[in-house]
Amino acid sequence: DGGITQSPKYLFRKEGQNVTLSCEQNLNHDAMYWYRQDPGQGLRLIYYSQIVNDFQKGDIAEGYSVSREKKESFPLTVTSAQKNPTAFYLCASSYRAVNTGELFFGEGSRLTVL
Amino acid sequence: EDKVVQSPLSLVVHEGDTVTLNCSYEVTNFRSLLWYKQEKKAPTFLFMLTSSGIEKKSGRLSSILDKKELFSILNITATQTGDSAIYLCAVGLRTSYGKLTFGQGTILTVHP
């Protein structure tokens, strides 16, 4: 079955620790995205990548880093510089060339920083 | 700054009621408006609208776009408890493939 797999689903970390969230897709999509969801604020774009070895900052990139070494994978690192990292993180992908605008989402990772 | 605003932020109804969710936007280079339903975790795609006045329909759900007044509505008729979810509106721009700007979402609760 094609889809997007995020792991872990739940993650607890102490303040000051970096954490990496995994996102893998087997939809053969060119573009991948990371969004953050907080209550009452909808989804906000952290980083996106249209092609392997290239990525751009979204609206709230500070304190986060990404890599795109393979088409299928787009991991997100939440660094200790992110001031308020507790949130629900959603990874998504889309066809770049078709540009329909429709995103396919993973099930999300909920990060809690203690 | 691009902005997408949804209203109401939350809504509680009873089964069988009809609801209308609103989405207004202020963006440059508008390309499309999309609606998603988020029941627990992963948002799922409902509709994409690009032209004014053309209604998109899927079962009890329908949506329409007004590009002159810069808004869209999502209607759900004969609501069921399974319609309880967060409904997200998002806008895509001509200048960026796939990158969407989302509204805050409307939390819909349908009681039996």
JSON list of C-alpha atoms in Angstrom, two decimals:
[
{"chain": "A", "resi": 1, "resn": "ASP", "atom": "CA", "xyz": [0.00, 0.00, 0.00]},
{"chain": "A", "resi": 2, "resn": "GLY", "atom": "CA", "xyz": [1.32, 3.43, -0.91]},
{"chain": "A", "resi": 3, "resn": "GLY", "atom": "CA", "xyz": [1.50, 6.06, 1.75]},
{"chain": "A", "resi": 4, "resn": "ILE", "atom": "CA", "xyz": [3.50, 8.19, 4.13]},
{"chain": "A", "resi": 5, "resn": "THR", "atom": "CA", "xyz": [4.95, 6.74, 7.31]},
{"chain": "A", "resi": 6, "resn": "GLN", "atom": "CA", "xyz": [5.97, 8.92, 10.21]},
{"chain": "A", "resi": 7, "resn": "SER", "atom": "CA", "xyz": [7.82, 7.69, 13.27]},
{"chain": "A", "resi": 8, "resn": "PRO", "atom": "CA", "xyz": [7.73, 7.73, 16.15]},
{"chain": "A", "resi": 9, "resn": "LYS", "atom": "CA", "xyz": [4.05, 8.47, 16.76]},
{"chain": "A", "resi": 10, "resn": "TYR", "atom": "CA", "xyz": [4.76, 9.76, 20.27]},
{"chain": "A", "resi": 11, "resn": "LEU", "atom": "CA", "xyz": [8.04, 11.11, 21.60]},
{"chain": "A", "resi": 12, "resn": "PHE", "atom": "CA", "xyz": [9.05, 12.56, 24.95]},
{"chain": "A", "resi": 13, "resn": "ARG", "atom": "CA", "xyz": [12.28, 14.48, 25.36]},
{"chain": "A", "resi": 14, "resn": "LYS", "atom": "CA", "xyz": [13.97, 16.62, 27.95]},
{"chain": "A", "resi": 15, "resn": "GLU", "atom": "CA", "xyz": [14.57, 20.30, 27.28]},
{"chain": "A", "resi": 16, "resn": "GLY", "atom": "CA", "xyz": [17.84, 20.93, 25.46]},
{"chain": "A", "resi": 17, "resn": "GLN", "atom": "CA", "xyz": [17.89, 17.65, 23.54]},
{"chain": "A", "resi": 18, "resn": "ASN", "atom": "CA", "xyz": [17.74, 17.42, 19.76]},
{"chain": "A", "resi": 19, "resn": "VAL", "atom": "CA", "xyz": [15.19, 15.00, 18.34]},
{"chain": "A", "resi": 20, "resn": "THR", "atom": "CA", "xyz": [14.75, 13.66, 14.81]},
{"chain": "A", "resi": 21, "resn": "LEU", "atom": "CA", "xyz": [11.36, 12.77, 13.37]},
{"chain": "A", "resi": 22, "resn": "SER", "atom": "CA", "xyz": [11.27, 10.33, 10.48]},
{"chain": "A", "resi": 23, "resn": "CYS", "atom": "CA", "xyz": [9.12, 10.65, 7.35]},
{"chain": "A", "resi": 24, "resn": "GLU", "atom": "CA", "xyz": [9.17, 8.06, 4.54]},
{"chain": "A", "resi": 25, "resn": "GLN", "atom": "CA", "xyz": [6.91, 7.93, 1.48]},
{"chain": "A", "resi": 26, "resn": "ASN", "atom": "CA", "xyz": [6.49, 5.30, -1.23]},
{"chain": "A", "resi": 27, "resn": "LEU", "atom": "CA", "xyz": [4.15, 7.35, -3.43]},
{"chain": "A", "resi": 28, "resn": "ASN", "atom": "CA", "xyz": [6.98, 8.38, -5.78]},
{"chain": "A", "resi": 29, "resn": "HIS", "atom": "CA", "xyz": [6.22, 12.02, -4.99]},
{"chain": "A", "resi": 30, "resn": "ASP", "atom": "CA", "xyz": [8.87, 14.62, -5.73]},
{"chain": "A", "resi": 31, "resn": "ALA", "atom": "CA", "xyz": [7.85, 17.16, -3.09]},
{"chain": "A", "resi": 32, "resn": "MET", "atom": "CA", "xyz": [7.76, 16.69, 0.67]},
{"chain": "A", "resi": 33, "resn": "TYR", "atom": "CA", "xyz": [6.77, 19.02, 3.51]},
{"chain": "A", "resi": 34, "resn": "TRP", "atom": "CA", "xyz": [6.83, 19.37, 7.27]},
{"chain": "A", "resi": 35, "resn": "TYR", "atom": "CA", "xyz": [4.01, 21.16, 9.06]},
{"chain": "A", "resi": 36, "resn": "ARG", "atom": "CA", "xyz": [3.51, 21.92, 12.72]},
{"chain": "A", "resi": 37, "resn": "GLN", "atom": "CA", "xyz": [0.03, 21.92, 14.26]},
{"chain": "A", "resi": 38, "resn": "ASP", "atom": "CA", "xyz": [-0.82, 23.71, 17.49]},
{"chain": "A", "resi": 39, "resn": "PRO", "atom": "CA", "xyz": [-4.33, 24.06, 18.95]},
{"chain": "A", "resi": 40, "resn": "GLY", "atom": "CA", "xyz": [-6.19, 27.00, 17.43]},
{"chain": "A", "resi": 41, "resn": "GLN", "atom": "CA", "xyz": [-3.45, 27.78, 14.90]},
{"chain": "A", "resi": 42, "resn": "GLY", "atom": "CA", "xyz": [-4.01, 25.35, 12.08]},
{"chain": "A", "resi": 43, "resn": "LEU", "atom": "CA", "xyz": [-0.99, 24.01, 10.20]},
{"chain": "A", "resi": 44, "resn": "ARG", "atom": "CA", "xyz": [2.18, 26.06, 9.77]},
{"chain": "A", "resi": 45, "resn": "LEU", "atom": "CA", "xyz": [4.89, 25.17, 7.26]},
{"chain": "A", "resi": 46, "resn": "ILE", "atom": "CA", "xyz": [8.34, 24.46, 8.67]},
{"chain": "A", "resi": 47, "resn": "TYR", "atom": "CA", "xyz": [10.36, 23.26, 5.65]},
{"chain": "A", "resi": 48, "resn": "TYR", "atom": "CA", "xyz": [9.63, 21.87, 2.21]},
{"chain": "A", "resi": 49, "resn": "SER", "atom": "CA", "xyz": [11.59, 20.14, -0.50]},
{"chain": "A", "resi": 50, "resn": "GLN", "atom": "CA", "xyz": [10.71, 20.01, -4.20]},
{"chain": "A", "resi": 51, "resn": "ILE", "atom": "CA", "xyz": [13.57, 17.72, -5.20]},
{"chain": "A", "resi": 52, "resn": "VAL", "atom": "CA", "xyz": [16.33, 15.60, -3.73]},
{"chain": "A", "resi": 53, "resn": "ASN", "atom": "CA", "xyz": [19.22, 17.56, -2.20]},
{"chain": "A", "resi": 54, "resn": "ASP", "atom": "CA", "xyz": [17.21, 20.78, -2.18]},
{"chain": "A", "resi": 55, "resn": "PHE", "atom": "CA", "xyz": [14.90, 22.29, 0.44]},
{"chain": "A", "resi": 56, "resn": "GLN", "atom": "CA", "xyz": [13.49, 25.68, 1.42]},
{"chain": "A", "resi": 57, "resn": "LYS", "atom": "CA", "xyz": [12.47, 27.28, 4.69]},
{"chain": "A", "resi": 58, "resn": "GLY", "atom": "CA", "xyz": [8.80, 27.67, 5.40]},
{"chain": "A", "resi": 59, "resn": "ASP", "atom": "CA", "xyz": [7.16, 30.18, 7.69]},
{"chain": "A", "resi": 60, "resn": "ILE", "atom": "CA", "xyz": [8.55, 28.87, 11.00]},
{"chain": "A", "resi": 61, "resn": "ALA", "atom": "CA", "xyz": [11.93, 27.27, 10.20]},
{"chain": "A", "resi": 62, "resn": "GLU", "atom": "CA", "xyz": [13.86, 28.67, 13.16]},
{"chain": "A", "resi": 63, "resn": "GLY", "atom": "CA", "xyz": [15.06, 25.90, 15.48]},
{"chain": "A", "resi": 64, "resn": "TYR", "atom": "CA", "xyz": [14.49, 23.14, 12.91]},
{"chain": "A", "resi": 65, "resn": "SER", "atom": "CA", "xyz": [16.66, 21.43, 10.30]},
{"chain": "A", "resi": 66, "resn": "VAL", "atom": "CA", "xyz": [15.98, 18.94, 7.50]},
{"chain": "A", "resi": 67, "resn": "SER", "atom": "CA", "xyz": [17.77, 16.87, 4.89]},
{"chain": "A", "resi": 68, "resn": "ARG", "atom": "CA", "xyz": [16.63, 15.31, 1.61]},
{"chain": "A", "resi": 69, "resn": "GLU", "atom": "CA", "xyz": [19.24, 12.76, 0.55]},
{"chain": "A", "resi": 70, "resn": "LYS", "atom": "CA", "xyz": [16.71, 10.35, -0.90]},
{"chain": "A", "resi": 71, "resn": "LYS", "atom": "CA", "xyz": [13.45, 10.94, -2.73]},
{"chain": "A", "resi": 72, "resn": "GLU", "atom": "CA", "xyz": [11.57, 8.76, -0.25]},
{"chain": "A", "resi": 73, "resn": "SER", "atom": "CA", "xyz": [12.84, 10.34, 2.96]},
{"chain": "A", "resi": 74, "resn": "PHE", "atom": "CA", "xyz": [12.61, 13.78, 4.57]},
{"chain": "A", "resi": 75, "resn": "PRO", "atom": "CA", "xyz": [13.63, 13.69, 8.25]},
{"chain": "A", "resi": 76, "resn": "LEU", "atom": "CA", "xyz": [13.07, 16.68, 10.52]},
{"chain": "A", "resi": 77, "resn": "THR", "atom": "CA", "xyz": [15.37, 17.53, 13.43]},
{"chain": "A", "resi": 78, "resn": "VAL", "atom": "CA", "xyz": [13.95, 19.65, 16.23]},
{"chain": "A", "resi": 79, "resn": "THR", "atom": "CA", "xyz": [16.95, 21.32, 17.78]},
{"chain": "A", "resi": 80, "resn": "SER", "atom": "CA", "xyz": [17.46, 22.75, 21.24]},
{"chain": "A", "resi": 81, "resn": "ALA", "atom": "CA", "xyz": [17.18, 26.21, 19.66]},
{"chain": "A", "resi": 82, "resn": "GLN", "atom": "CA", "xyz": [13.44, 25.71, 19.06]},
{"chain": "A", "resi": 83, "resn": "LYS", "atom": "CA", "xyz": [11.86, 27.63, 21.93]},
{"chain": "A", "resi": 84, "resn": "ASN", "atom": "CA", "xyz": [8.53, 25.83, 22.08]},
{"chain": "A", "resi": 85, "resn": "PRO", "atom": "CA", "xyz": [8.91, 22.40, 20.47]},
{"chain": "A", "resi": 86, "resn": "THR", "atom": "CA", "xyz": [5.95, 20.63, 22.05]},
{"chain": "A", "resi": 87, "resn": "ALA", "atom": "CA", "xyz": [3.52, 20.16, 19.16]},
{"chain": "A", "resi": 88, "resn": "PHE", "atom": "CA", "xyz": [2.00, 17.77, 16.65]},
{"chain": "A", "resi": 89, "resn": "TYR", "atom": "CA", "xyz": [4.19, 17.39, 13.54]},
{"chain": "A", "resi": 90, "resn": "LEU", "atom": "CA", "xyz": [2.76, 16.38, 10.18]},
{"chain": "A", "resi": 91, "resn": "CYS", "atom": "CA", "xyz": [4.73, 15.28, 7.15]},
{"chain": "A", "resi": 92, "resn": "ALA", "atom": "CA", "xyz": [3.16, 15.51, 3.69]},
{"chain": "A", "resi": 93, "resn": "SER", "atom": "CA", "xyz": [4.05, 14.89, 0.07]},
{"chain": "A", "resi": 94, "resn": "SER", "atom": "CA", "xyz": [2.75, 15.88, -3.35]},
{"chain": "A", "resi": 95, "resn": "TYR", "atom": "CA", "xyz": [3.39, 15.54, -7.07]},
{"chain": "A", "resi": 96, "resn": "ARG", "atom": "CA", "xyz": [5.61, 18.43, -8.05]},
{"chain": "A", "resi": 97, "resn": "ALA", "atom": "CA", "xyz": [5.01, 18.43, -11.77]},
{"chain": "A", "resi": 98, "resn": "VAL", "atom": "CA", "xyz": [1.25, 18.11, -11.64]},
{"chain": "A", "resi": 99, "resn": "ASN", "atom": "CA", "xyz": [0.94, 20.98, -9.17]},
{"chain": "A", "resi": 100, "resn": "THR", "atom": "CA", "xyz": [-2.60, 20.15, -8.12]},
{"chain": "A", "resi": 101, "resn": "GLY", "atom": "CA", "xyz": [-1.93, 21.52, -4.68]},
{"chain": "A", "resi": 102, "resn": "GLU", "atom": "CA", "xyz": [-3.28, 18.37, -3.04]},
{"chain": "A", "resi": 103, "resn": "LEU", "atom": "CA", "xyz": [-1.10, 17.11, -0.20]},
{"chain": "A", "resi": 104, "resn": "PHE", "atom": "CA", "xyz": [-1.01, 13.58, 1.17]},
{"chain": "A", "resi": 105, "resn": "PHE", "atom": "CA", "xyz": [-0.35, 13.49, 4.90]},
{"chain": "A", "resi": 106, "resn": "GLY", "atom": "CA", "xyz": [1.21, 11.03, 7.30]},
{"chain": "A", "resi": 107, "resn": "GLU", "atom": "CA", "xyz": [-0.35, 10.13, 10.65]},
{"chain": "A", "resi": 108, "resn": "GLY", "atom": "CA", "xyz": [1.79, 12.63, 12.54]},
{"chain": "A", "resi": 109, "resn": "SER", "atom": "CA", "xyz": [4.29, 12.61, 15.40]},
{"chain": "A", "resi": 110, "resn": "ARG", "atom": "CA", "xyz": [3.41, 14.14, 18.75]},
{"chain": "A", "resi": 111, "resn": "LEU", "atom": "CA", "xyz": [6.45, 15.58, 20.49]},
{"chain": "A", "resi": 112, "resn": "THR", "atom": "CA", "xyz": [6.32, 16.52, 24.16]},
{"chain": "A", "resi": 113, "resn": "VAL", "atom": "CA", "xyz": [9.28, 18.28, 25.73]},
{"chain": "A", "resi": 114, "resn": "LEU", "atom": "CA", "xyz": [9.43, 17.92, 29.48]},
{"chain": "B", "resi": 1, "resn": "GLU", "atom": "CA", "xyz": [1.42, 38.56, 4.44]},
{"chain": "B", "resi": 2, "resn": "ASP", "atom": "CA", "xyz": [-0.83, 35.78, 3.14]},
{"chain": "B", "resi": 3, "resn": "LYS", "atom": "CA", "xyz": [-3.75, 35.06, 5.44]},
{"chain": "B", "resi": 4, "resn": "VAL", "atom": "CA", "xyz": [-6.47, 32.40, 5.61]},
{"chain": "B", "resi": 5, "resn": "VAL", "atom": "CA", "xyz": [-9.21, 32.78, 8.22]},
{"chain": "B", "resi": 6, "resn": "GLN", "atom": "CA", "xyz": [-11.86, 30.18, 9.07]},
{"chain": "B", "resi": 7, "resn": "SER", "atom": "CA", "xyz": [-15.08, 30.65, 10.98]},
{"chain": "B", "resi": 8, "resn": "PRO", "atom": "CA", "xyz": [-16.53, 29.58, 13.25]},
{"chain": "B", "resi": 9, "resn": "LEU", "atom": "CA", "xyz": [-13.58, 28.11, 15.17]},
{"chain": "B", "resi": 10, "resn": "SER", "atom": "CA", "xyz": [-15.86, 25.52, 16.72]},
{"chain": "B", "resi": 11, "resn": "LEU", "atom": "CA", "xyz": [-19.40, 24.33, 16.19]},
{"chain": "B", "resi": 12, "resn": "VAL", "atom": "CA", "xyz": [-21.63, 21.87, 18.03]},
{"chain": "B", "resi": 13, "resn": "VAL", "atom": "CA", "xyz": [-24.70, 20.47, 16.28]},
{"chain": "B", "resi": 14, "resn": "HIS", "atom": "CA", "xyz": [-27.03, 17.47, 16.45]},
{"chain": "B", "resi": 15, "resn": "GLU", "atom": "CA", "xyz": [-27.31, 14.71, 13.91]},
{"chain": "B", "resi": 16, "resn": "GLY", "atom": "CA", "xyz": [-29.42, 15.73, 10.95]},
{"chain": "B", "resi": 17, "resn": "ASP", "atom": "CA", "xyz": [-28.51, 19.42, 11.14]},
{"chain": "B", "resi": 18, "resn": "THR", "atom": "CA", "xyz": [-26.97, 21.27, 8.18]},
{"chain": "B", "resi": 19, "resn": "VAL", "atom": "CA", "xyz": [-23.77, 23.20, 8.77]},
{"chain": "B", "resi": 20, "resn": "THR", "atom": "CA", "xyz": [-21.88, 25.84, 6.80]},
{"chain": "B", "resi": 21, "resn": "LEU", "atom": "CA", "xyz": [-18.20, 26.40, 7.39]},
{"chain": "B", "resi": 22, "resn": "ASN", "atom": "CA", "xyz": [-16.52, 29.55, 6.14]},
{"chain": "B", "resi": 23, "resn": "CYS", "atom": "CA", "xyz": [-13.06, 30.29, 4.80]},
{"chain": "B", "resi": 24, "resn": "SER", "atom": "CA", "xyz": [-11.85, 33.74, 3.74]},
{"chain": "B", "resi": 25, "resn": "TYR", "atom": "CA", "xyz": [-8.44, 34.54, 2.35]},
{"chain": "B", "resi": 26, "resn": "GLU", "atom": "CA", "xyz": [-6.13, 37.42, 1.53]},
{"chain": "B", "resi": 27, "resn": "VAL", "atom": "CA", "xyz": [-3.26, 36.19, -0.62]},
{"chain": "B", "resi": 28, "resn": "THR", "atom": "CA", "xyz": [-1.30, 37.27, -3.65]},
{"chain": "B", "resi": 29, "resn": "ASN", "atom": "CA", "xyz": [-1.15, 35.02, -6.71]},
{"chain": "B", "resi": 30, "resn": "PHE", "atom": "CA", "xyz": [-4.09, 32.83, -5.73]},
{"chain": "B", "resi": 31, "resn": "ARG", "atom": "CA", "xyz": [-4.18, 29.46, -7.51]},
{"chain": "B", "resi": 32, "resn": "SER", "atom": "CA", "xyz": [-6.51, 27.15, -5.58]},
{"chain": "B", "resi": 33, "resn": "LEU", "atom": "CA", "xyz": [-8.43, 26.64, -2.36]},
{"chain": "B", "resi": 34, "resn": "LEU", "atom": "CA", "xyz": [-8.52, 23.23, -0.73]},
{"chain": "B", "resi": 35, "resn": "TRP", "atom": "CA", "xyz": [-10.60, 21.67, 2.04]},
{"chain": "B", "resi": 36, "resn": "TYR", "atom": "CA", "xyz": [-9.32, 18.86, 4.26]},
{"chain": "B", "resi": 37, "resn": "LYS", "atom": "CA", "xyz": [-10.96, 16.79, 7.00]},
{"chain": "B", "resi": 38, "resn": "GLN", "atom": "CA", "xyz": [-8.87, 15.80, 10.02]},
{"chain": "B", "resi": 39, "resn": "GLU", "atom": "CA", "xyz": [-10.56, 13.19, 12.20]},
{"chain": "B", "resi": 40, "resn": "LYS", "atom": "CA", "xyz": [-7.73, 12.06, 14.41]},
{"chain": "B", "resi": 41, "resn": "LYS", "atom": "CA", "xyz": [-4.33, 12.54, 12.89]},
{"chain": "B", "resi": 42, "resn": "ALA", "atom": "CA", "xyz": [-3.80, 12.67, 9.12]},
{"chain": "B", "resi": 43, "resn": "PRO", "atom": "CA", "xyz": [-5.84, 15.29, 7.24]},
{"chain": "B", "resi": 44, "resn": "THR", "atom": "CA", "xyz": [-7.62, 13.82, 4.23]},
{"chain": "B", "resi": 45, "resn": "PHE", "atom": "CA", "xyz": [-8.41, 15.72, 1.07]},
{"chain": "B", "resi": 46, "resn": "LEU", "atom": "CA", "xyz": [-12.02, 16.75, 0.38]},
{"chain": "B", "resi": 47, "resn": "PHE", "atom": "CA", "xyz": [-12.11, 19.32, -2.42]},
{"chain": "B", "resi": 48, "resn": "MET", "atom": "CA", "xyz": [-9.96, 21.60, -4.52]},
{"chain": "B", "resi": 49, "resn": "LEU", "atom": "CA", "xyz": [-11.56, 24.73, -5.99]},
{"chain": "B", "resi": 50, "resn": "THR", "atom": "CA", "xyz": [-10.01, 26.95, -8.61]},
{"chain": "B", "resi": 51, "resn": "SER", "atom": "CA", "xyz": [-12.95, 28.61, -10.37]},
{"chain": "B", "resi": 52, "resn": "SER", "atom": "CA", "xyz": [-15.67, 30.85, -8.95]},
{"chain": "B", "resi": 53, "resn": "GLY", "atom": "CA", "xyz": [-19.23, 29.71, -8.79]},
{"chain": "B", "resi": 54, "resn": "ILE", "atom": "CA", "xyz": [-18.70, 26.05, -9.64]},
{"chain": "B", "resi": 55, "resn": "GLU", "atom": "CA", "xyz": [-19.95, 23.80, -6.87]},
{"chain": "B", "resi": 56, "resn": "LYS", "atom": "CA", "xyz": [-18.01, 20.67, -6.01]},
{"chain": "B", "resi": 57, "resn": "LYS", "atom": "CA", "xyz": [-20.06, 17.92, -4.44]},
{"chain": "B", "resi": 58, "resn": "SER", "atom": "CA", "xyz": [-19.34, 14.61, -2.76]},
{"chain": "B", "resi": 59, "resn": "GLY", "atom": "CA", "xyz": [-22.26, 12.92, -1.07]},
{"chain": "B", "resi": 60, "resn": "ARG", "atom": "CA", "xyz": [-23.55, 15.20, 1.69]},
{"chain": "B", "resi": 61, "resn": "LEU", "atom": "CA", "xyz": [-20.60, 17.59, 1.36]},
{"chain": "B", "resi": 62, "resn": "SER", "atom": "CA", "xyz": [-20.39, 20.46, -1.09]},
{"chain": "B", "resi": 63, "resn": "SER", "atom": "CA", "xyz": [-18.20, 23.49, -1.53]},
{"chain": "B", "resi": 64, "resn": "ILE", "atom": "CA", "xyz": [-18.07, 26.63, -3.61]},
{"chain": "B", "resi": 65, "resn": "LEU", "atom": "CA", "xyz": [-15.58, 29.41, -4.19]},
{"chain": "B", "resi": 66, "resn": "ASP", "atom": "CA", "xyz": [-16.14, 33.15, -4.68]},
{"chain": "B", "resi": 67, "resn": "LYS", "atom": "CA", "xyz": [-12.94, 34.67, -6.07]},
{"chain": "B", "resi": 68, "resn": "LYS", "atom": "CA", "xyz": [-14.41, 38.16, -6.17]},
{"chain": "B", "resi": 69, "resn": "GLU", "atom": "CA", "xyz": [-15.28, 38.21, -2.46]},
{"chain": "B", "resi": 70, "resn": "LEU", "atom": "CA", "xyz": [-12.31, 35.95, -1.58]},
{"chain": "B", "resi": 71, "resn": "PHE", "atom": "CA", "xyz": [-14.09, 33.23, 0.34]},
{"chain": "B", "resi": 72, "resn": "SER", "atom": "CA", "xyz": [-15.29, 29.67, 0.19]},
{"chain": "B", "resi": 73, "resn": "ILE", "atom": "CA", "xyz": [-17.94, 27.73, 2.08]},
{"chain": "B", "resi": 74, "resn": "LEU", "atom": "CA", "xyz": [-18.15, 24.06, 2.92]},
{"chain": "B", "resi": 75, "resn": "ASN", "atom": "CA", "xyz": [-21.68, 22.73, 3.46]},
{"chain": "B", "resi": 76, "resn": "ILE", "atom": "CA", "xyz": [-22.52, 19.48, 5.19]},
{"chain": "B", "resi": 77, "resn": "THR", "atom": "CA", "xyz": [-26.16, 18.38, 5.05]},
{"chain": "B", "resi": 78, "resn": "ALA", "atom": "CA", "xyz": [-27.83, 15.79, 7.29]},
{"chain": "B", "resi": 79, "resn": "THR", "atom": "CA", "xyz": [-24.80, 15.65, 9.56]},
{"chain": "B", "resi": 80, "resn": "GLN", "atom": "CA", "xyz": [-23.76, 12.38, 11.19]},
{"chain": "B", "resi": 81, "resn": "THR", "atom": "CA", "xyz": [-21.55, 11.70, 14.21]},
{"chain": "B", "resi": 82, "resn": "GLY", "atom": "CA", "xyz": [-18.87, 10.54, 11.77]},
{"chain": "B", "resi": 83, "resn": "ASP", "atom": "CA", "xyz": [-18.65, 14.10, 10.46]},
{"chain": "B", "resi": 84, "resn": "SER", "atom": "CA", "xyz": [-17.12, 15.19, 13.77]},
{"chain": "B", "resi": 85, "resn": "ALA", "atom": "CA", "xyz": [-13.64, 16.41, 12.87]},
{"chain": "B", "resi": 86, "resn": "ILE", "atom": "CA", "xyz": [-11.46, 19.45, 12.30]},
{"chain": "B", "resi": 87, "resn": "TYR", "atom": "CA", "xyz": [-12.11, 20.96, 8.87]},
{"chain": "B", "resi": 88, "resn": "LEU", "atom": "CA", "xyz": [-9.11, 22.72, 7.41]},
{"chain": "B", "resi": 89, "resn": "CYS", "atom": "CA", "xyz": [-9.10, 25.27, 4.62]},
{"chain": "B", "resi": 90, "resn": "ALA", "atom": "CA", "xyz": [-5.89, 25.95, 2.71]},
{"chain": "B", "resi": 91, "resn": "VAL", "atom": "CA", "xyz": [-4.85, 28.18, -0.17]},
{"chain": "B", "resi": 92, "resn": "GLY", "atom": "CA", "xyz": [-2.28, 27.38, -2.85]},
{"chain": "B", "resi": 93, "resn": "LEU", "atom": "CA", "xyz": [-0.37, 30.06, -4.71]},
{"chain": "B", "resi": 94, "resn": "ARG", "atom": "CA", "xyz": [0.72, 30.30, -8.35]},
{"chain": "B", "resi": 95, "resn": "THR", "atom": "CA", "xyz": [4.24, 31.08, -7.22]},
{"chain": "B", "resi": 96, "resn": "SER", "atom": "CA", "xyz": [4.88, 27.88, -5.26]},
{"chain": "B", "resi": 97, "resn": "TYR", "atom": "CA", "xyz": [4.15, 24.28, -6.14]},
{"chain": "B", "resi": 98, "resn": "GLY", "atom": "CA", "xyz": [2.26, 22.38, -3.48]},
{"chain": "B", "resi": 99, "resn": "LYS", "atom": "CA", "xyz": [3.02, 24.85, -0.68]},
{"chain": "B", "resi": 100, "resn": "LEU", "atom": "CA", "xyz": [-0.23, 25.61, 1.10]},
{"chain": "B", "resi": 101, "resn": "THR", "atom": "CA", "xyz": [-1.22, 28.27, 3.62]},
{"chain": "B", "resi": 102, "resn": "PHE", "atom": "CA", "xyz": [-3.72, 26.90, 6.14]},
{"chain": "B", "resi": 103, "resn": "GLY", "atom": "CA", "xyz": [-6.44, 28.49, 8.22]},
{"chain": "B", "resi": 104, "resn": "GLN", "atom": "CA", "xyz": [-6.91, 27.75, 11.92]},
{"chain": "B", "resi": 105, "resn": "GLY", "atom": "CA", "xyz": [-9.46, 25.04, 11.29]},
{"chain": "B", "resi": 106, "resn": "THR", "atom": "CA", "xyz": [-13.08, 24.61, 12.42]},
{"chain": "B", "resi": 107, "resn": "ILE", "atom": "CA", "xyz": [-13.77, 21.96, 15.06]},
{"chain": "B", "resi": 108, "resn": "LEU", "atom": "CA", "xyz": [-17.13, 20.36, 14.28]},
{"chain": "B", "resi": 109, "resn": "THR", "atom": "CA", "xyz": [-18.82, 18.19, 16.90]},
{"chain": "B", "resi": 110, "resn": "VAL", "atom": "CA", "xyz": [-21.97, 16.29, 15.94]},
{"chain": "B", "resi": 111, "resn": "HIS", "atom": "CA", "xyz": [-23.99, 14.86, 18.82]},
{"chain": "B", "resi": 112, "resn": "PRO", "atom": "CA", "xyz": [-26.36, 11.91, 18.34]}
]
